XYZ file of C-alpha atoms in Angstrom:
414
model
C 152.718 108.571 39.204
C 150.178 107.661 41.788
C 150.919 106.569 44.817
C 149.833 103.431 46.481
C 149.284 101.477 49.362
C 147.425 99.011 51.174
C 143.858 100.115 52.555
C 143.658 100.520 56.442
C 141.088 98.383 58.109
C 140.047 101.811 60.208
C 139.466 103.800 56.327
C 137.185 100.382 55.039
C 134.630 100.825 57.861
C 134.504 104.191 57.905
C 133.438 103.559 53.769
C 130.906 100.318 54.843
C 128.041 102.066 56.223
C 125.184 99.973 56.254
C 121.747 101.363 56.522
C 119.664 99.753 59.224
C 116.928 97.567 57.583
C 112.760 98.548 57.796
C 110.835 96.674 59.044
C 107.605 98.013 57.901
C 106.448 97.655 54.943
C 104.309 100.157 54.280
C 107.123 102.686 55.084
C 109.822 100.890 53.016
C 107.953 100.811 50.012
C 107.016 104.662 49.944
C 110.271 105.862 51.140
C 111.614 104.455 47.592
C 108.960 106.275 46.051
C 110.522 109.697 44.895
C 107.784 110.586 42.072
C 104.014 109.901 41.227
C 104.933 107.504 38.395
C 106.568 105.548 41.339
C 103.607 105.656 43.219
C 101.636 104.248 40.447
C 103.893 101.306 39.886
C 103.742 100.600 43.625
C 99.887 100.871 43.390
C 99.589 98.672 40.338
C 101.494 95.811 41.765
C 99.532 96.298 44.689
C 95.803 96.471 43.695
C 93.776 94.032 41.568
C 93.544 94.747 37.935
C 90.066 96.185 37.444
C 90.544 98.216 40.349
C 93.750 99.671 39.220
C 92.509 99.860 35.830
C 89.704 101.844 36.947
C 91.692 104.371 38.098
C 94.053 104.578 35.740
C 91.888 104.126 32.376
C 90.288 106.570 30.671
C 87.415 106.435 28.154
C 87.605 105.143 24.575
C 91.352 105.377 23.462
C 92.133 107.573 25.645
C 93.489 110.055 23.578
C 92.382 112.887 26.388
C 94.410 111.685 28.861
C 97.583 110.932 26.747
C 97.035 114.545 25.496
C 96.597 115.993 29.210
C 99.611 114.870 30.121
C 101.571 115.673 27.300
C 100.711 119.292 27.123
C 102.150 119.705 31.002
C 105.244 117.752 29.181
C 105.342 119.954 26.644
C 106.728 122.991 28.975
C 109.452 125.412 28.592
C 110.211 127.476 31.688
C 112.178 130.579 31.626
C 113.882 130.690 34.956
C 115.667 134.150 36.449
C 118.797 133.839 38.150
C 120.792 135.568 40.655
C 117.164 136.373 42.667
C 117.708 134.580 45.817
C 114.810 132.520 46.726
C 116.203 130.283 49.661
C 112.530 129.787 51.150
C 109.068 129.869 49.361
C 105.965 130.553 50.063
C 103.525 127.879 48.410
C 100.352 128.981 49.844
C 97.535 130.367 48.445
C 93.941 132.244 48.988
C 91.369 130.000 47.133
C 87.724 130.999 47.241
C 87.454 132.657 50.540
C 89.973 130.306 52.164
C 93.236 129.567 52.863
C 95.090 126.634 50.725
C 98.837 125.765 52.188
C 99.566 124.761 48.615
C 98.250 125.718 45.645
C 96.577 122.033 45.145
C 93.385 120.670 46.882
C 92.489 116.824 46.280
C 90.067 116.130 43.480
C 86.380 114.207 43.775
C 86.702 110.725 42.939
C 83.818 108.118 42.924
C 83.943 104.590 44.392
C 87.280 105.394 46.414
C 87.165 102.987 48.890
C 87.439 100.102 45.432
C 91.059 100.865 45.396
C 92.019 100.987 49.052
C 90.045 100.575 52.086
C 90.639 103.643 54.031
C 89.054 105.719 50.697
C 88.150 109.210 51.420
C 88.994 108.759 55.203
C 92.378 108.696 54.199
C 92.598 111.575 51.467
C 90.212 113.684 53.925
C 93.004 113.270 56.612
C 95.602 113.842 55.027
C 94.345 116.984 53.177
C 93.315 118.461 56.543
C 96.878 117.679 57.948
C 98.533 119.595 54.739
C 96.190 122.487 55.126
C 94.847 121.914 51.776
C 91.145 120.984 50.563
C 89.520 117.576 50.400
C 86.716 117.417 47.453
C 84.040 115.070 48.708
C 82.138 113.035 45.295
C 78.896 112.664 45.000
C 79.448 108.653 43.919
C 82.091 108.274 46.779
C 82.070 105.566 49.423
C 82.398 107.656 52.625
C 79.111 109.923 54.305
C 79.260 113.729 54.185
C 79.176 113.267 58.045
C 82.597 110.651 57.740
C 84.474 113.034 55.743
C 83.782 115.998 58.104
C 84.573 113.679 61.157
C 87.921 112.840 58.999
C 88.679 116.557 58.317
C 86.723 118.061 61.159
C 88.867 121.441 60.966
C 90.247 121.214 57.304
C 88.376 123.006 54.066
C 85.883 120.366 52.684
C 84.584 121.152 49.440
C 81.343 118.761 47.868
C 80.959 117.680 44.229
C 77.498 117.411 42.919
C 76.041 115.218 40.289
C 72.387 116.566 39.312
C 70.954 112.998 39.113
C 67.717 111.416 37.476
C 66.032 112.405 40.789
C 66.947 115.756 42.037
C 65.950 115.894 45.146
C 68.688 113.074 45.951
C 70.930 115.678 44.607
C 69.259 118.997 46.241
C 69.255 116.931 49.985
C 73.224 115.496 49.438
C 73.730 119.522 48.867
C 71.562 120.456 51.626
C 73.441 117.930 53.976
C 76.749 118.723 52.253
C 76.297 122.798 53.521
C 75.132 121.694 57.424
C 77.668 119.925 57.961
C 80.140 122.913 57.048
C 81.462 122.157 53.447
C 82.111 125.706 52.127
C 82.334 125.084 47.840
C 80.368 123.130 46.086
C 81.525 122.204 42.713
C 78.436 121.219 40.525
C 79.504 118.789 37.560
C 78.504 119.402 34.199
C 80.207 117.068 31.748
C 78.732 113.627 32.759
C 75.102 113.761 31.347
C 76.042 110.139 30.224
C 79.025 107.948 31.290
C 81.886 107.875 28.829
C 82.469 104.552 27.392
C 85.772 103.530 29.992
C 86.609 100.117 27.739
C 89.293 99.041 30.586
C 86.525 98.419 32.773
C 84.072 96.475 30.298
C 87.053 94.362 29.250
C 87.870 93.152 33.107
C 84.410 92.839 33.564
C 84.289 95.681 36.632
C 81.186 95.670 38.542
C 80.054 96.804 41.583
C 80.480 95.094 43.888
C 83.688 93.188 42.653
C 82.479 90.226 41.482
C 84.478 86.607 41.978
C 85.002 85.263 38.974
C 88.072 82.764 37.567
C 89.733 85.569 36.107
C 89.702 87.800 39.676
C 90.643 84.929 41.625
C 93.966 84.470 39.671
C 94.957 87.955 39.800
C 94.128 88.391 43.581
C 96.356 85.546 44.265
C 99.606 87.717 44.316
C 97.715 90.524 45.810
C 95.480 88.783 49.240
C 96.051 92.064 51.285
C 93.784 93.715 48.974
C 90.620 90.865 49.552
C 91.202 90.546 53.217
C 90.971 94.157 53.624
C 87.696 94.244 51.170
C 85.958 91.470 52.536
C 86.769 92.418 56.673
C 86.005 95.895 56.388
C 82.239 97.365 56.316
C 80.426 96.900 52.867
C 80.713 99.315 50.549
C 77.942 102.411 50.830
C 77.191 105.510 48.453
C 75.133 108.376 49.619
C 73.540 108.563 46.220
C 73.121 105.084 45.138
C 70.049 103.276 46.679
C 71.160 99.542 44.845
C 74.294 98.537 43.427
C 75.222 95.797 40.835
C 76.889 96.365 36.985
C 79.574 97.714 35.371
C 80.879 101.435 36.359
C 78.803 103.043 33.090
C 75.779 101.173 33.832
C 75.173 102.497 37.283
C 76.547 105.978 36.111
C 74.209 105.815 32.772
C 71.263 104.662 35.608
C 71.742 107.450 37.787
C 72.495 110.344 35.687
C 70.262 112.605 33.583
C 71.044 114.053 30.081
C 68.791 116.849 30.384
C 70.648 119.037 32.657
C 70.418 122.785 32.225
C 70.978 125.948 33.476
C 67.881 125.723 35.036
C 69.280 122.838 37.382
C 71.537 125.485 37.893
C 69.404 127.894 39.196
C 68.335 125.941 41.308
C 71.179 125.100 43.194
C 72.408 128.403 43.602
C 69.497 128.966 45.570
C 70.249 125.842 47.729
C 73.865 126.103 48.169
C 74.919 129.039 50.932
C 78.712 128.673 50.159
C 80.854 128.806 46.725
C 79.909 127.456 43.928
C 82.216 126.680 40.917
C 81.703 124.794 37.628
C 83.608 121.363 37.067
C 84.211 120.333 33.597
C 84.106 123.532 31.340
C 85.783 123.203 28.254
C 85.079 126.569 26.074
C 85.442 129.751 26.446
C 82.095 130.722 25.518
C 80.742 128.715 28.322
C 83.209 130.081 30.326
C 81.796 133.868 30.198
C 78.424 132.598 30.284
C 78.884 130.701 33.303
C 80.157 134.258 34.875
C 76.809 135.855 33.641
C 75.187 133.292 35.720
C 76.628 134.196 39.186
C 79.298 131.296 39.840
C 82.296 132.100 41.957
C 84.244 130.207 39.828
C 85.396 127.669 36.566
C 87.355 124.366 36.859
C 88.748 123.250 33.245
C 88.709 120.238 32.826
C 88.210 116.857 30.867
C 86.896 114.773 33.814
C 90.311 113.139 33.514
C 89.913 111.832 29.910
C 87.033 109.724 31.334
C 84.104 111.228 29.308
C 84.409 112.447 25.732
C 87.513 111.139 24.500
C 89.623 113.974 22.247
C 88.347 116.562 24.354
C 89.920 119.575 24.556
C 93.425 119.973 26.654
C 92.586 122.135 29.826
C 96.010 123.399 30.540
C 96.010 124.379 26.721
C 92.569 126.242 27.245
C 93.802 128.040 30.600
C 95.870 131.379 29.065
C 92.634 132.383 26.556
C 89.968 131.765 29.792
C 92.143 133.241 32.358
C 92.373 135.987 29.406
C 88.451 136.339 29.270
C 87.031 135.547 32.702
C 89.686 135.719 34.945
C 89.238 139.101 36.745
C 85.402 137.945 36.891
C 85.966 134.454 38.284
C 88.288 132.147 39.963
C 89.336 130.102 37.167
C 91.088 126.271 38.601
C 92.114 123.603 36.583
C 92.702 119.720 36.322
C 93.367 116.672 34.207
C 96.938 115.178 33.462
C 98.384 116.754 36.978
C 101.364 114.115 38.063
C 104.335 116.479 38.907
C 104.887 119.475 41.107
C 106.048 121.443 38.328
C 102.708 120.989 36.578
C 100.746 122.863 39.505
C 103.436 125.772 38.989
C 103.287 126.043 35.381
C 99.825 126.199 35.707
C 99.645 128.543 38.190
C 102.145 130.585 36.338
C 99.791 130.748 33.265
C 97.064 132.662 35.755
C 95.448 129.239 37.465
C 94.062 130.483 40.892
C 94.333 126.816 41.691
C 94.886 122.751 40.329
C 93.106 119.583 41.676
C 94.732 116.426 41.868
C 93.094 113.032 41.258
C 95.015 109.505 40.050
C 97.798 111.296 41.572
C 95.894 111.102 44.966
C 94.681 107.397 44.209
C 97.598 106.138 43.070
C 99.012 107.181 46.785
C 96.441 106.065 48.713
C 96.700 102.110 46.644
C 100.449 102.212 47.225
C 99.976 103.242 51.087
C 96.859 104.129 52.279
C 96.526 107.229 54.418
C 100.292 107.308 54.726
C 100.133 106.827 50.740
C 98.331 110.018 50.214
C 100.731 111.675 52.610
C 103.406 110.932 50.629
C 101.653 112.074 47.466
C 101.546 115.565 48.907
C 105.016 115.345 50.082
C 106.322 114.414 46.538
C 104.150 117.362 45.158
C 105.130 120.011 47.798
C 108.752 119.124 47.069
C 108.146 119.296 43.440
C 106.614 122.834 43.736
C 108.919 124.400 46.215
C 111.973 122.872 44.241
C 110.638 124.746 40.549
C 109.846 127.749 42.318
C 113.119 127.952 43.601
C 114.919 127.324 40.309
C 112.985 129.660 38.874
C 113.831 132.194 41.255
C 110.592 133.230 42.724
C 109.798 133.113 46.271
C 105.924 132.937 46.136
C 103.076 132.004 44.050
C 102.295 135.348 43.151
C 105.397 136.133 41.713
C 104.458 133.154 39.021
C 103.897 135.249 36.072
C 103.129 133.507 32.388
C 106.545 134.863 31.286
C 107.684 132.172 32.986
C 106.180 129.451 30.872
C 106.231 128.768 27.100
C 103.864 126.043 26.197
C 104.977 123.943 23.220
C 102.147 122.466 21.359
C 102.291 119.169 19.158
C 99.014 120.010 18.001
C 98.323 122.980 15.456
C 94.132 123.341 14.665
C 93.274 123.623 11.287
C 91.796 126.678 9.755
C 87.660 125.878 10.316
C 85.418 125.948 7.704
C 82.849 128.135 9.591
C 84.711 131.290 10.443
């Protein structure tokens, strides 16, 4: 029979600890953040719709995305035990360069839409983790602010070939004096994909007041006093402003990009060059005949062609192909830790990371994105030690299993 008595006042306190309140808010709000997805809900209550949306949204259905994102979902990992593997090594050799994790910060246009401090922040903070910062052609910080940002850190510089090249050939020119070592030259945005979240809130740029914006900022004023007291917006590749996302994409872009632009910067560009947004393998080999250092696969995030193929799906059969040819990265559908290591399990030399890094920086700013790369790292070195390997290059694809949802059909033409 148990015993019992009355509680001591002494025994109470010692069980009434009460944790001292913070004051900031910043800090509170991303110390209760333990994943991505809670990073995103922070950022959505934070930001105004279309900005959020933009971010978030993908084109058409998006079907790509969903898909992305599944696939990394649909992993089975094989873990080893009894192999001790108290502390791991997460860092990596990436295109002539050391990467303190095997993740470097993805291009993304317009940046500074969904939090002030834009690429300042993500530059920063990549240069503090020892891991790259990808500069975008459409973003809304100057080679030259970037490298003042990250003035010791790997910058890398992604290229749109635009209607007029040389705007492209000088941001490349610039882009290599001020010390950026890859350049990764975009190839799946001859047009913009149709991103329907954006025409339905009416996104423009600028932001434009209308009835609709002006009730949704009301919960959200931090996010117009910081846009309306900080400089104007600026893009190094945009000489006027004004319409929807696709408009000024569709306006600036050219459809009849070809190897032959190709060429051409290979000649300009002194550093590495890889190729962002390959989805084949055929294009994949040719690619390699044509003297790049290396492949991203990827989807552009879902925001192009919607139903596109599933990068992380492609990866095994490329890495099969080109991989002792050509660094072969990959992106699209990222949002865990255990992503990165599956992927760099199934022969990835290397992942990017993009909403993941926006959805930081809109919860918190430069502190945001720090905390992005903090939930990552702790992701990564927390798989690799359940899986019992101390080091990236002890990832091997036995340690994966990817489940598919999706079987092709037989085609009719082979």
């Amino acid at each position: 029979m148990v015993q019992r008595q009355f509680p001591k006042p002494v025994e109470l306190l010692e069980l009434m600890q009460f944790k001292k309140p913070e004051l900031n808010g910043t800090k509170r709000r991303l110390d209760a953040a333990y994943t991505i997805s809670d990073l995103r809900t922070i950022a959505k209550r934070r930001t105004p719709k279309a900005a959020f949306d933009y971010t978030d949204g993908a084109a058409e259905g998006e079907t790509s995305l969903a898909r992305a994102r599944q696939a990394f979902e649909d992993v089975e990992f094989h873990p080893d035990v009894l192999r001790p593997a108290e502390n791991v090594d997460t860092s990596v050799e990436i295109l002539g360069g050391p990467s303190a994790l095997p993740f470097g910060i993805a291009p993304t246009g317009f940046t500074r839409l969904m939090q002030t401090e834009g690429e300042v922040a993500g530059a920063g903070a990549a240069g503090a983790a020892g891991i790259p910062f990808t500069l975008s052609t459409l973003g809304t910080t100057s080679i030259e602010g970037v490298k003042a940002a990250n003035p010791h850190g790997r910058n890398w510089f992604q290229l749109y070939v635009m209607r007029d090249r040389e705007i492209s050939y000088g941001l490349a020119k610039r882009a290599a004096e001020a010390g950026f070592d890859t350049l990764q030259f975009t190839v799946d945005t001859p047009v913009a994909g149709a991103r329907l979240r954006d025409k339905r809130n009416g996104f423009s740029i600028p932001p434009q007041l209308t009835l609709g914006t002006i009730v949704n900022a009301i919960p959200r004023p931090w996010w117009w006093i910081d846009f309306l007291t900080t400089p104007k917006l600026e893009f190094a590749s945009l000489s006027a402003t004004g319409g929807t996302v696709g408009d000024l994409l569709n306006a600036a872009m050219d459809p009849t990009i070809s190897y032959e632009d190709l060429k051409v910067i290979r000649e300009i560009w002194p550093g590495k060059i890889v190729i962002k947004g390959v989805q084949n393998v055929e294009d994949s080999k040719r690619l390699i005949d044509h003297g790049v250092d290396g492949i991203i696969l990827s989807n552009h995030g879902g925001r192009q062609l919607d139903r596109a193929p599933i990068p992380f799906h492609l990866l095994p059969t490329v890495v099969r192909e080109v991989g002792k040819d050509a660094t072969v990265m990959v992106d699209t559908g990222i949002m865990n830790g255990a992503d990165i290591v599956a992927a760099m399990a199934l022969g990835a030399k290397f992942t990017l990371i993009g909403r993941a890094y926006l959805y930081g920086l809109m919860a918190g700013g430069r502190a945001g994105v720090d905390k992005t790369i903090e939930i990552l790292r702790s992701e990564i070195e927390r798989t690799m030690k359940l899986l019992g390997v101390a080091s990236i290059a002890e990832l091997e694809p036995r340690h994966v299993t990817q489940l598919t949802r999706l079987a092709p059909m037989p085609r009719s033409d082979v």
